């Protein structure tokens, strides 16, 4: 029996503009509204709307037998509301089918767990409230930003009451073991660990249109065969990927929509295959063993570590300086200031500051509003300095009032 | 293969990037067993050591290198006024050396360029070669002459166009020479895509005729330069000819903006040129004369010292076909901000880049580098690793490819 579990990541950061040192103290708008609008509108048209339509059709077609899950960030939802409300409506429609699970994460798609557990919990709560408000959903499965995970995080999530947590099925963690079973993180007693099968996930997400790949072009028959072969040596298959795979990373001309349209039918031909949501997989399968992830593991780049966000000193400095302000920002109880600060916690800003692939170009360029990682760092630090300035102005005002 | 190359003087007596480039390219070609007949102008009053010795000392493969000197007053980057000065200089020299005979040189720059071209006939007739390679406009008439005399193909190498040198107000006479050279040449090498676009746009050349060969950079061993820095003061450096092309005015404007936000910064201007008085006046007008220091034209160790003293080097050029100084700065451990309208920005990733006219952005980025050590370190660490990839060996291979294609093209025709 193989329970196939699709999880799609839906995320859009609120991108920063080229906020200048000369803007500090004069305007407090750090965000690149025009660019954000353009990206949302473009991706809505190429990916979100047609893919949501397709998923809805598939769910209706298979009458409850086709199920999927999403993790949608708060920053994505906010921007859908502003720039493409029809996208939000189509997700709501999907939610109503009962065949869609919504996963829990940080509202701002942040790495707050690494710097402030307090902020992390608050962002997770904000996200939960958002899921309830829009989708009437109560999540029981957690996935951290970019699948960043370790033992300690597993325990922390278990203590928050979740039943399942997702992570990358990295080779160096699994060794000889297969990602196609349910595990339990070391240090945890109850929570189930679902690991991404990165080979089969990346066949769709990355290799699908790569004509130099030996298995190009990928047909549903061939792909289904690979999955069928798991029967007998695995209980479940976790296919985790960015939702933008459909129509954006892989353009519709590559045949990706056609592939997805015919895949469920092909997979369901095998009597032992089924589609399940992550919480169903966790509920229906016992852990077969313990997984020990002492160090942080993510789903990014080849390294599968934190180096994409914290690999250089600029990233570390920016992150440290950001979280230094947390308490002071929150003490103001100013919702605008707090929300501005939180938008800066979004991991993408740090990803754009990554220098390790810059000489080779590409990978981190996707929807990157900056020409270089240095430009991103400069804009970020200027914005942060303006937040400091706003705090200073408040302090001076309070001191004057007291005096 | 044998090349007849019309070039300029070699370092250390060169006055800019052109001499350095000719030297780097020739050296790499000679190491690939390409024989180069190198033709240079040489005036009698220029009291230079015979530079063949210098070449030997710096590792050129001598059996592949033949130097041909043509008596001439031409030097790179010369204009009509400067030529007249050279002529006066020559006349004084001739009087002092007791030879006040009538000058053999042209009465003005243009006449001299043609005289030089005629003089090159002899060389073209005497020696054997497969292809002609000429660097920048003053050599084009000579190279075209050589092509006529020998029937051999010609490749011209564009390091700068008249549009770069004059900020878009070309001298018609020079433009015509450039245009004729480009049209009559069999192939063209441009030092950057930026320059290629100029050639296509302003000279009406088919893009397919122009191959981009980015310059390399080669450093002699670093001097033992030690600088003592005041830890409480930041230094921003401008180094280059102080002419319209280099955008020195944007440097002064940016300095004023930076000083609005930071006090402990000094701006050093190293170089000379016709816009120096303008810069001095502007600095005074802005009330930042005490923060802006003029170091004059620097050589050798002093250049290294300037780079090393600086926390940041800025090249705000309006038009820079390539631009080697940022690479020199990086090599001396100082990160750079460069103009997007430069060839070097095509090969250097780990630099901050600005539109030269965007003074606010320039000032914003200067302040960022001065305020955030981690940014400064990241820039210098990563750009240092890029430098070895920008070398003359790669450039020489690309030139060889152009030579082969050009010769082959001729045979086919």
mmCIF file of C-alpha atoms in Angstrom, chain A residues 9 42 65 140 147 158 217 228 242 287 310 317 326 361:
data_model
loop_
_atom_site.group_PDB
_atom_site.id
_atom_site.type_symbol
_atom_site.label_atom_id
_atom_site.label_comp_id
_atom_site.label_asym_id
_atom_site.label_seq_id
_atom_site.Cartn_x
_atom_site.Cartn_y
_atom_site.Cartn_z
ATOM 1 C CA UNK A 9 4.122 25.327 -0.792
ATOM 2 C CA UNK A 42 1.771 37.191 -13.190
ATOM 3 C CA UNK A 65 -10.126 9.795 -3.840
ATOM 4 C CA UNK A 140 -2.605 19.371 12.978
ATOM 5 C CA UNK A 147 11.567 22.488 5.820
ATOM 6 C CA UNK A 158 5.221 18.087 19.600
ATOM 7 C CA UNK A 217 10.309 13.470 -21.446
ATOM 8 C CA UNK A 228 4.077 1.558 -8.105
ATOM 9 C CA UNK A 242 6.644 24.647 -4.536
ATOM 10 C CA UNK A 287 6.437 5.020 13.230
ATOM 11 C CA UNK A 310 22.805 32.339 7.050
ATOM 12 C CA UNK A 317 24.417 40.503 10.787
ATOM 13 C CA UNK A 326 12.001 42.412 18.698
ATOM 14 C CA UNK A 361 24.089 33.319 -11.480
#
